[in-house]
Coordinates of N, CA, C and O and ligand atoms in Angstrom, one line a residue:
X299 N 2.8 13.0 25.1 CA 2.9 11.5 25.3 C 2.0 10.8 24.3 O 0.9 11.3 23.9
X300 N 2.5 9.5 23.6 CA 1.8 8.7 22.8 C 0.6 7.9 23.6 O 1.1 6.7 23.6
X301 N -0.1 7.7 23.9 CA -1.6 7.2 24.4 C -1.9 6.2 23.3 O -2.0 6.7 22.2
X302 N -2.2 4.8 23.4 CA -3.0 4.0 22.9 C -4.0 3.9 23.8 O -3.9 3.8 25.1
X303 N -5.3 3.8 23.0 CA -6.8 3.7 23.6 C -7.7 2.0 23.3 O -8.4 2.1 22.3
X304 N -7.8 1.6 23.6 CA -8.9 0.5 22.9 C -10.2 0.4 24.0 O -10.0 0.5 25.2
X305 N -11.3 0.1 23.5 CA -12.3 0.0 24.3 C -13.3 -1.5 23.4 O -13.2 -1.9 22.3
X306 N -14.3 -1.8 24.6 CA -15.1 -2.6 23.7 C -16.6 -1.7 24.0 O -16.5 -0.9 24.9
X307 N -18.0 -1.9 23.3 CA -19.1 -1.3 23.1 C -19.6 -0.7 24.3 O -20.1 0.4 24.3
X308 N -19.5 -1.5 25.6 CA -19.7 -0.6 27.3 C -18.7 0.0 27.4 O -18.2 -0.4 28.4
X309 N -17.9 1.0 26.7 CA -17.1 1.9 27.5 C -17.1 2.9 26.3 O -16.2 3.6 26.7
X310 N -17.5 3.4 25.3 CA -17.4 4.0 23.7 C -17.5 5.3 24.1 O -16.9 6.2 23.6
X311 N -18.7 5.6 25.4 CA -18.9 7.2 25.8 C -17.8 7.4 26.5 O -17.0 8.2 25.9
X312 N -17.3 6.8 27.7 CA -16.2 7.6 28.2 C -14.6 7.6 27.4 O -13.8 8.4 27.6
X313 N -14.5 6.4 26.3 CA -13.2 5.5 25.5 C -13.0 7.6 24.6 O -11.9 8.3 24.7
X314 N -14.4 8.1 23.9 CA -14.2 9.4 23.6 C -14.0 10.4 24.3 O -13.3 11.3 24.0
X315 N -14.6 10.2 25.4 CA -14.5 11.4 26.4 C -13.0 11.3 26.5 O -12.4 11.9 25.6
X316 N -12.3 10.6 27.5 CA -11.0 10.4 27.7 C -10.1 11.1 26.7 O -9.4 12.0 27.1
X317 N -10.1 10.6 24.9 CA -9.6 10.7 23.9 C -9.5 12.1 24.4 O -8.4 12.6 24.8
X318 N -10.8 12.8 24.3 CA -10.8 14.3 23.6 C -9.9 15.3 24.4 O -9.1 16.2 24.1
X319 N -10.4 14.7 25.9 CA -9.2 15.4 26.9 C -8.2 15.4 26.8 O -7.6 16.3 27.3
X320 N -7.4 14.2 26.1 CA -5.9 13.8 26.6 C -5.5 14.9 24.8 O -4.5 15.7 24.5
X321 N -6.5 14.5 24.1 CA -5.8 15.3 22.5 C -5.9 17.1 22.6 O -5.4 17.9 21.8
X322 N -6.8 17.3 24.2 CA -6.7 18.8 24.2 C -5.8 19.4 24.9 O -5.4 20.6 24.7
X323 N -5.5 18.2 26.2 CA -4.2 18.2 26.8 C -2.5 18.2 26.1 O -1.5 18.4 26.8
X324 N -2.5 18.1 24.2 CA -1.6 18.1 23.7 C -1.0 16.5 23.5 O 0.0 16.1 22.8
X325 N -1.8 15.8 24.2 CA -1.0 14.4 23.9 C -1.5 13.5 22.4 O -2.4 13.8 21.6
X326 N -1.0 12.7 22.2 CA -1.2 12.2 20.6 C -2.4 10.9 21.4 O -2.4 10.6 22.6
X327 N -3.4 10.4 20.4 CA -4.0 9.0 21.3 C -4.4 8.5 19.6 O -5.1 9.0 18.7
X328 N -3.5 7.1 19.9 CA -3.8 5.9 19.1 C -5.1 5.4 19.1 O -5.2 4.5 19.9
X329 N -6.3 5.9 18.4 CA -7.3 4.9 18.8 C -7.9 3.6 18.2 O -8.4 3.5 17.1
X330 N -7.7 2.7 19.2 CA -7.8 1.3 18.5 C -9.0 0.7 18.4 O -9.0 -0.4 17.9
X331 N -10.3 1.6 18.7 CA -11.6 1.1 18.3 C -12.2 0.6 20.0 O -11.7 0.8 21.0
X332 N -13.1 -0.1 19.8 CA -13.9 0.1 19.0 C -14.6 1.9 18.8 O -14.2 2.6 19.7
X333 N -15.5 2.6 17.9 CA -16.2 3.2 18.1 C -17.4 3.7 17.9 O -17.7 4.9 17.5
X334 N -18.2 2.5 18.2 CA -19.7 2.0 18.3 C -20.3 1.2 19.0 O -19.5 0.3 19.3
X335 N -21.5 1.2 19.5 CA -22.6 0.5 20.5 C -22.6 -0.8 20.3 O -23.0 -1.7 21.1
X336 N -22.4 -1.0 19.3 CA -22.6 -2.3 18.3 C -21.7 -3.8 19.1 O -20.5 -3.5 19.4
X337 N -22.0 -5.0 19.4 CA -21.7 -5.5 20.4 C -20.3 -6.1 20.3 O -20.6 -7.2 19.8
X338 N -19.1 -6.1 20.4 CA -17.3 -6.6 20.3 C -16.8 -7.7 21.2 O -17.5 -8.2 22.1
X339 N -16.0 -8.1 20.9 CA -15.4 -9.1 22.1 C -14.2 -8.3 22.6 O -13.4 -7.7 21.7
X340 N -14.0 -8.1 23.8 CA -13.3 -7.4 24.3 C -11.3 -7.6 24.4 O -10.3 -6.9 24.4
X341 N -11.5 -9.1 24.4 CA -9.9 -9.5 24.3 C -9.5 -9.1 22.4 O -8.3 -8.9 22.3
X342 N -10.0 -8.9 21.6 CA -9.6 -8.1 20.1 C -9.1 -6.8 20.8 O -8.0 -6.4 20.5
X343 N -9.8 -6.1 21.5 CA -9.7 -4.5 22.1 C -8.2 -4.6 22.6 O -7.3 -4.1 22.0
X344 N -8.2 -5.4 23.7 CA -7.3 -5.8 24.5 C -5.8 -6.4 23.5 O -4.7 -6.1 24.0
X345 N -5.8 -6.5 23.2 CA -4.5 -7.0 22.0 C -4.2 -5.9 21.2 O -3.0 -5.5 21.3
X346 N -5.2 -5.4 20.4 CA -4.7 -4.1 19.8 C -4.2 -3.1 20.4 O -3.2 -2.6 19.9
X347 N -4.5 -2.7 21.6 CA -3.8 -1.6 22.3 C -2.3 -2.7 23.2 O -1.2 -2.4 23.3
X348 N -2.7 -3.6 23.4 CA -0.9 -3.9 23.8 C -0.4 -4.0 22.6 O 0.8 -3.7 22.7
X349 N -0.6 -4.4 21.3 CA 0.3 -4.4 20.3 C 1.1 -3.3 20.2 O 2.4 -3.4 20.1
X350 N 0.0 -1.6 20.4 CA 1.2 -0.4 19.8 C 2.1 -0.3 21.1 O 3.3 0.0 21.0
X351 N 1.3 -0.5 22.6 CA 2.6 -0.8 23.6 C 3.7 -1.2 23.5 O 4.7 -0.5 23.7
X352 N 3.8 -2.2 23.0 CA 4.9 -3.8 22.7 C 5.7 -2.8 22.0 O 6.7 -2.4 22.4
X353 N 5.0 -2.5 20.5 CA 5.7 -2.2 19.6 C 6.1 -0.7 19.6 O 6.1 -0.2 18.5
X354 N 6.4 0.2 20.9 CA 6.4 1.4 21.5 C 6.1 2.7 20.6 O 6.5 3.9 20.8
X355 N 5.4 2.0 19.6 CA 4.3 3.1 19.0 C 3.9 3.9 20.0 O 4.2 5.1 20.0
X356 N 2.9 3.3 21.3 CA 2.3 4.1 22.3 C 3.6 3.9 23.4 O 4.5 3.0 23.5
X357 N 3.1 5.2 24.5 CA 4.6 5.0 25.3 C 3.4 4.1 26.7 O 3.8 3.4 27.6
X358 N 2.3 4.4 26.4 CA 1.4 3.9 27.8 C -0.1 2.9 27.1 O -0.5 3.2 25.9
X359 N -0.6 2.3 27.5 CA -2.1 2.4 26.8 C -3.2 2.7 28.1 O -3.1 2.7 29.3
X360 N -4.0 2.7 27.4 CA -5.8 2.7 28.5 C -6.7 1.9 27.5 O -6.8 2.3 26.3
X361 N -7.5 0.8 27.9 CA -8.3 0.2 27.6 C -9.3 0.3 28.7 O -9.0 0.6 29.8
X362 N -10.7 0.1 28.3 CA -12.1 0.1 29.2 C -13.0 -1.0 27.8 O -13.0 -1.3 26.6
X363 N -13.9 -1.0 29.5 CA -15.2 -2.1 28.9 C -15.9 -1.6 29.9 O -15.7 -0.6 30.6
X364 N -17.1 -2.6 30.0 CA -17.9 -2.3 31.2 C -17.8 -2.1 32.6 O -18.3 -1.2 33.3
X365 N -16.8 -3.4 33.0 CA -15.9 -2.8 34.4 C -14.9 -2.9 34.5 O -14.5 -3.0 35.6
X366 N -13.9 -3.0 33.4 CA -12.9 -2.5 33.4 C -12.0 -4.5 33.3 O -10.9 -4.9 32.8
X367 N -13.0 -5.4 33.9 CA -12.3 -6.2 34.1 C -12.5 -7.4 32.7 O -11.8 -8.4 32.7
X368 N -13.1 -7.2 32.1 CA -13.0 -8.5 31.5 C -11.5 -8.0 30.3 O -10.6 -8.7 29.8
X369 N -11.5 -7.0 30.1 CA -10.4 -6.3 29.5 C -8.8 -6.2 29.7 O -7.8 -6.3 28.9
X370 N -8.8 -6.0 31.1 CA -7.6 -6.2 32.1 C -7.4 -7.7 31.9 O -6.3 -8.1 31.4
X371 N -8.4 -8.5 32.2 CA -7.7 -9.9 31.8 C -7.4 -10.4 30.9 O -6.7 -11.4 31.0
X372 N -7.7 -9.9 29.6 CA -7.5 -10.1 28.5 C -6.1 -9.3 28.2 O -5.3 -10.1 27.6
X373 N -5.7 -8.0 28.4 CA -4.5 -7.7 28.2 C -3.5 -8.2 28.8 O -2.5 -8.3 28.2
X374 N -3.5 -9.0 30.6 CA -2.7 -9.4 31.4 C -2.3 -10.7 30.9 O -1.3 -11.2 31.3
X375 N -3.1 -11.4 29.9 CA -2.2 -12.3 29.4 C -1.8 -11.9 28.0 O -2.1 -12.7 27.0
X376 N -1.2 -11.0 27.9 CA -0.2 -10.8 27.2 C 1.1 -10.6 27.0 O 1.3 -9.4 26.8
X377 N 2.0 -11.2 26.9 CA 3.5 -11.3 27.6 C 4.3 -10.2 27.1 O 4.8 -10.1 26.0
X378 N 4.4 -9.1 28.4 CA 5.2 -7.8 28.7 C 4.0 -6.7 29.2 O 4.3 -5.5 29.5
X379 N 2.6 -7.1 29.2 CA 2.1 -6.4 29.1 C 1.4 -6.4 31.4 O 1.0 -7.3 32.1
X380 N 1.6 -5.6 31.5 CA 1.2 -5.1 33.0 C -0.3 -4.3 33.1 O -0.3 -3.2 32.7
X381 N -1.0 -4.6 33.4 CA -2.2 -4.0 33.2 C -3.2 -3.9 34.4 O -3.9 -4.8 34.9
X382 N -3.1 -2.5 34.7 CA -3.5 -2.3 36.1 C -5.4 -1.5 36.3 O -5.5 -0.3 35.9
X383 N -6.5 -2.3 36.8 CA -7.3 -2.0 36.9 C -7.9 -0.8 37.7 O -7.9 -1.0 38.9
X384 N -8.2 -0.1 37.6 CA -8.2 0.9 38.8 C -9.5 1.9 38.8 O -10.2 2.4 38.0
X385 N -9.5 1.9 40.2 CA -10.7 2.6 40.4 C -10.7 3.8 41.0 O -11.8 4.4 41.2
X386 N -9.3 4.3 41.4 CA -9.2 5.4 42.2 C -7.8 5.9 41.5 O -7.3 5.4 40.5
X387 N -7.3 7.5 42.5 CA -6.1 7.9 42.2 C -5.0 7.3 42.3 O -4.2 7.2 41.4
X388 N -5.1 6.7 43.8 CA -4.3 5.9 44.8 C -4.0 4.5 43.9 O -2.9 3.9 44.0
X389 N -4.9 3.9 43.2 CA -4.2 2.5 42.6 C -3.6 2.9 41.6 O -2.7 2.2 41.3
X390 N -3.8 4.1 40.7 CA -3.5 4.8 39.5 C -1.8 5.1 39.9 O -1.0 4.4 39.3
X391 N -1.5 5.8 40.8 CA 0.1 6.8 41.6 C 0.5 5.1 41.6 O 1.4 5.0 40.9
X392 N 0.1 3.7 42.2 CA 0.8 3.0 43.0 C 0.6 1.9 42.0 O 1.2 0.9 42.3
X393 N -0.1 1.7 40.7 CA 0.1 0.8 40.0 C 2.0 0.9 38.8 O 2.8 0.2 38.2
X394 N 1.6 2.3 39.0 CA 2.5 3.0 38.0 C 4.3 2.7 38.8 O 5.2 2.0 38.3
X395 N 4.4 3.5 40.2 CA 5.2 3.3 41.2 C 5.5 2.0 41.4 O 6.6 1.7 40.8
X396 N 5.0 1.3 41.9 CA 4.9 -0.2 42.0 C 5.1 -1.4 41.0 O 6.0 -2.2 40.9
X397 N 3.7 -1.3 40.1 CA 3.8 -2.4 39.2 C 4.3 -2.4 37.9 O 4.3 -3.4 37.2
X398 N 4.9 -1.0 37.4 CA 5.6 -0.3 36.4 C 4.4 -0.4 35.6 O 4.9 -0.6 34.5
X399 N 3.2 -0.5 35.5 CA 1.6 -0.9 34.4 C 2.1 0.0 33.6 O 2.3 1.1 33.8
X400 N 2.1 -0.9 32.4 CA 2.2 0.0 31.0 C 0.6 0.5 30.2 O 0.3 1.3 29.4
X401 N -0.3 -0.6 31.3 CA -2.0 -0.1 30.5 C -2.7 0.3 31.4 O -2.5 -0.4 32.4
X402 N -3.5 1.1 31.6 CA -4.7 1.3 32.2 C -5.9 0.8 32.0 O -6.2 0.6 30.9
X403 N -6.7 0.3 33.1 CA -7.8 -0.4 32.9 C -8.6 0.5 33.0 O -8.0 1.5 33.3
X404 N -10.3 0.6 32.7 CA -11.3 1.8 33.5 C -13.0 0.9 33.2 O -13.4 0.1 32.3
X405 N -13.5 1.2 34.2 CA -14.8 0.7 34.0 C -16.1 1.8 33.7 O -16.4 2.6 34.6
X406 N -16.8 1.8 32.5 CA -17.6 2.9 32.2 C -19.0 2.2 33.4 O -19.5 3.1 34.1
X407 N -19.2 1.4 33.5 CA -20.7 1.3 34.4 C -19.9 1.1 35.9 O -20.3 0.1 36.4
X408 N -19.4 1.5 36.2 CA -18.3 1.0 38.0 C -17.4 2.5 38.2 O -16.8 2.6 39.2
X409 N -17.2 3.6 37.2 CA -16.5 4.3 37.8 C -16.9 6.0 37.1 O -16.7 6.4 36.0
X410 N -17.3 6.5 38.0 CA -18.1 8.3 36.9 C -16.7 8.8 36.2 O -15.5 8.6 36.4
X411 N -17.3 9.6 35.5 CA -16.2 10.1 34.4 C -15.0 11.4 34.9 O -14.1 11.8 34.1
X412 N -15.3 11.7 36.0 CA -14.5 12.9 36.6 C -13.3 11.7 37.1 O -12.2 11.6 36.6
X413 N -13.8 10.9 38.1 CA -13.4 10.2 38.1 C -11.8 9.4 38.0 O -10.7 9.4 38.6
X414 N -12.8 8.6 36.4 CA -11.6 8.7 35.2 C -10.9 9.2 35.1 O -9.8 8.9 35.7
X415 N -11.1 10.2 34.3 CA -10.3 11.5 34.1 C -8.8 11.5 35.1 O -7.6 11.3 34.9
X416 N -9.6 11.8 36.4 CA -8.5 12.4 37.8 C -7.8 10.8 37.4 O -6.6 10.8 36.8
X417 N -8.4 9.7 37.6 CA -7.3 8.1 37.1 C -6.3 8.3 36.0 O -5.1 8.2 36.2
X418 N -7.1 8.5 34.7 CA -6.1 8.6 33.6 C -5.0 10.1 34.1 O -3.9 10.0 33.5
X419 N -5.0 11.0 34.9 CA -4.1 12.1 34.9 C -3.0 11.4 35.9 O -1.8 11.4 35.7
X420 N -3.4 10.8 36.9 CA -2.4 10.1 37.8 C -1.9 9.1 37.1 O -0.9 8.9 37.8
X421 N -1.9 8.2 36.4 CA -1.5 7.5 35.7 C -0.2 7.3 34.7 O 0.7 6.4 34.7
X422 N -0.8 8.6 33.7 CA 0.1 9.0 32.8 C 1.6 10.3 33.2 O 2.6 10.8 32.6
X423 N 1.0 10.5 34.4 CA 1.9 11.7 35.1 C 3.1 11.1 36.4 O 4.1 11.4 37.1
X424 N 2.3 10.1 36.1 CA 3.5 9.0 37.7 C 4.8 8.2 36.7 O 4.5 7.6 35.7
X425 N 5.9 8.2 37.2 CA 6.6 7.5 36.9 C 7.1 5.9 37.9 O 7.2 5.6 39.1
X426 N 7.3 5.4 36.9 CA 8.2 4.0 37.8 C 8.9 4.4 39.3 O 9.8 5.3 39.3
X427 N 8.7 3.8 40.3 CA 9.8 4.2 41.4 C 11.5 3.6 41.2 O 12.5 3.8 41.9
X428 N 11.3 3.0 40.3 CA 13.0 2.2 39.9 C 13.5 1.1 41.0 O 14.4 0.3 40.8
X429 N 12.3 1.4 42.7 CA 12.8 1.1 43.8 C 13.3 -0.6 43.1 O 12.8 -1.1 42.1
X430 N 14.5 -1.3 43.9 CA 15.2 -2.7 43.8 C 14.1 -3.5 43.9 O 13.5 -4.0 43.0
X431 N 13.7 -3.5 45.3 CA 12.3 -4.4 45.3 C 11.3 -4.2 44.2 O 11.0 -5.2 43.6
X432 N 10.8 -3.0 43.9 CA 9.9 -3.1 42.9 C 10.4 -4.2 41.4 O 9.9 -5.2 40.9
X433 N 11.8 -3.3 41.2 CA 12.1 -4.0 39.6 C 12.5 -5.9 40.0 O 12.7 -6.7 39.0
X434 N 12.5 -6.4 41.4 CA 13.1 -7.4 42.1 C 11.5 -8.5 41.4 O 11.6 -9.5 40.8
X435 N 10.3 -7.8 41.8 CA 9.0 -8.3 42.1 C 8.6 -8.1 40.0 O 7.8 -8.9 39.4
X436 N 9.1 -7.2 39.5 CA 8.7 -7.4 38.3 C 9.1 -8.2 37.3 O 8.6 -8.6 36.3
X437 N 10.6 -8.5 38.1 CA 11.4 -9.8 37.1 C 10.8 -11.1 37.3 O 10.6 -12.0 36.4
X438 N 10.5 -11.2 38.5 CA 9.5 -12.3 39.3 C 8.6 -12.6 38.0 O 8.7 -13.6 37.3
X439 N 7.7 -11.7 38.0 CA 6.3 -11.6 36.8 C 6.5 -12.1 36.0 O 5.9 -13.0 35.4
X440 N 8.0 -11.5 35.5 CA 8.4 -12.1 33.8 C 8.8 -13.3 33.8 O 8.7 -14.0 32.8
X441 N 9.2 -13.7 34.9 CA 9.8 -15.3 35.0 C 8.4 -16.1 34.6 O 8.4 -17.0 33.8
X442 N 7.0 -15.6 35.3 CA 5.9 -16.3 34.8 C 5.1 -16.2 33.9 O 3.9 -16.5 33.9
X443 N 5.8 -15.6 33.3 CA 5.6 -15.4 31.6 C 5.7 -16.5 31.0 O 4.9 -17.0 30.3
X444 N 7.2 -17.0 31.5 CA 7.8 -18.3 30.5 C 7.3 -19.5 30.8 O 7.7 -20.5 30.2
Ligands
RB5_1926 C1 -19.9 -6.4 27.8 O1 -21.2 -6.8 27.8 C2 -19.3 -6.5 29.1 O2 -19.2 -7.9 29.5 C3 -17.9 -6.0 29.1 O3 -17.9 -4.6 28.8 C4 -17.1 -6.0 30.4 O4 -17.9 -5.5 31.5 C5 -16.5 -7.3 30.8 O5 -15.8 -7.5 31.7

């Protein structure tokens, strides 16, 4: 699987951790930066990884920051872009099932790295449920897009 990554300067330790796993796992990872301590605005992070989404360079992305949220909001207004914050397996299986999320959120100071990890594996391993209601509730979203 193609992986787009972006992170901003609170998330750079786990944004590589993640990377190295998923590249040893065999998967390819776009990385969109940042990768340094050095201080970022998080919505630049946030655009670059929905860009290769959009443009299905990447088939999924994961973005992180500090807690995961000022990032997520910055990707959610992105138009097509679904971007599910999560802190466990259970939102990871049911953002995917449910909200079809093409991004992953993660928070390096709100969530330990095993964690992660177990998040990013349910994530990228769940597919859409296709269920009518679900795709019913995502057409909804798009409508307030426009
Ligand atoms: C950066 O200092 C921090 O605000 C950011 O990483 C994130 O936590 C924002 O939501």
């Amino acid at each position: 699987m193609k992986i787009a990554m972006a992170n901003d300067h609170g998330a750079t330790t786990y944004k590589l951790e993640i990377k190295k796993m998923l590249e040893e796992e065999g998967h390819t990872v776009i990385d969109c930066g940042t990768d340094s301590e050095e201080s970022v605005d998080y919505p630049d992070y946030a655009k670059a990884c929905a860009d290769k989404v959009l443009s299905k360079e990447a088939d999924l992305g994961i973005v992180l920051c500090g807690t995961g949220i000022g990032i997520s909001i910055a990707a959610n207004k992105i138009k097509g872009i679904r971007c599910g914050l999560c802190t466990n397996t259970t939102m990871a299986r049911l953002t995917r099932e449910h909200n079809d999320a093409n991004i992953l959120a993660l928070g390096q100071r709100t969530t330990g790295i095993e964690t992660c990890k177990d998040i990013v594996h349910a994530f990228i391993e769940t597919p859409f449920s296709n269920g009518p209601r679900h795709i019913q509730r995502i057409e909804k979203i798009k409508q307030l897009e426009k």
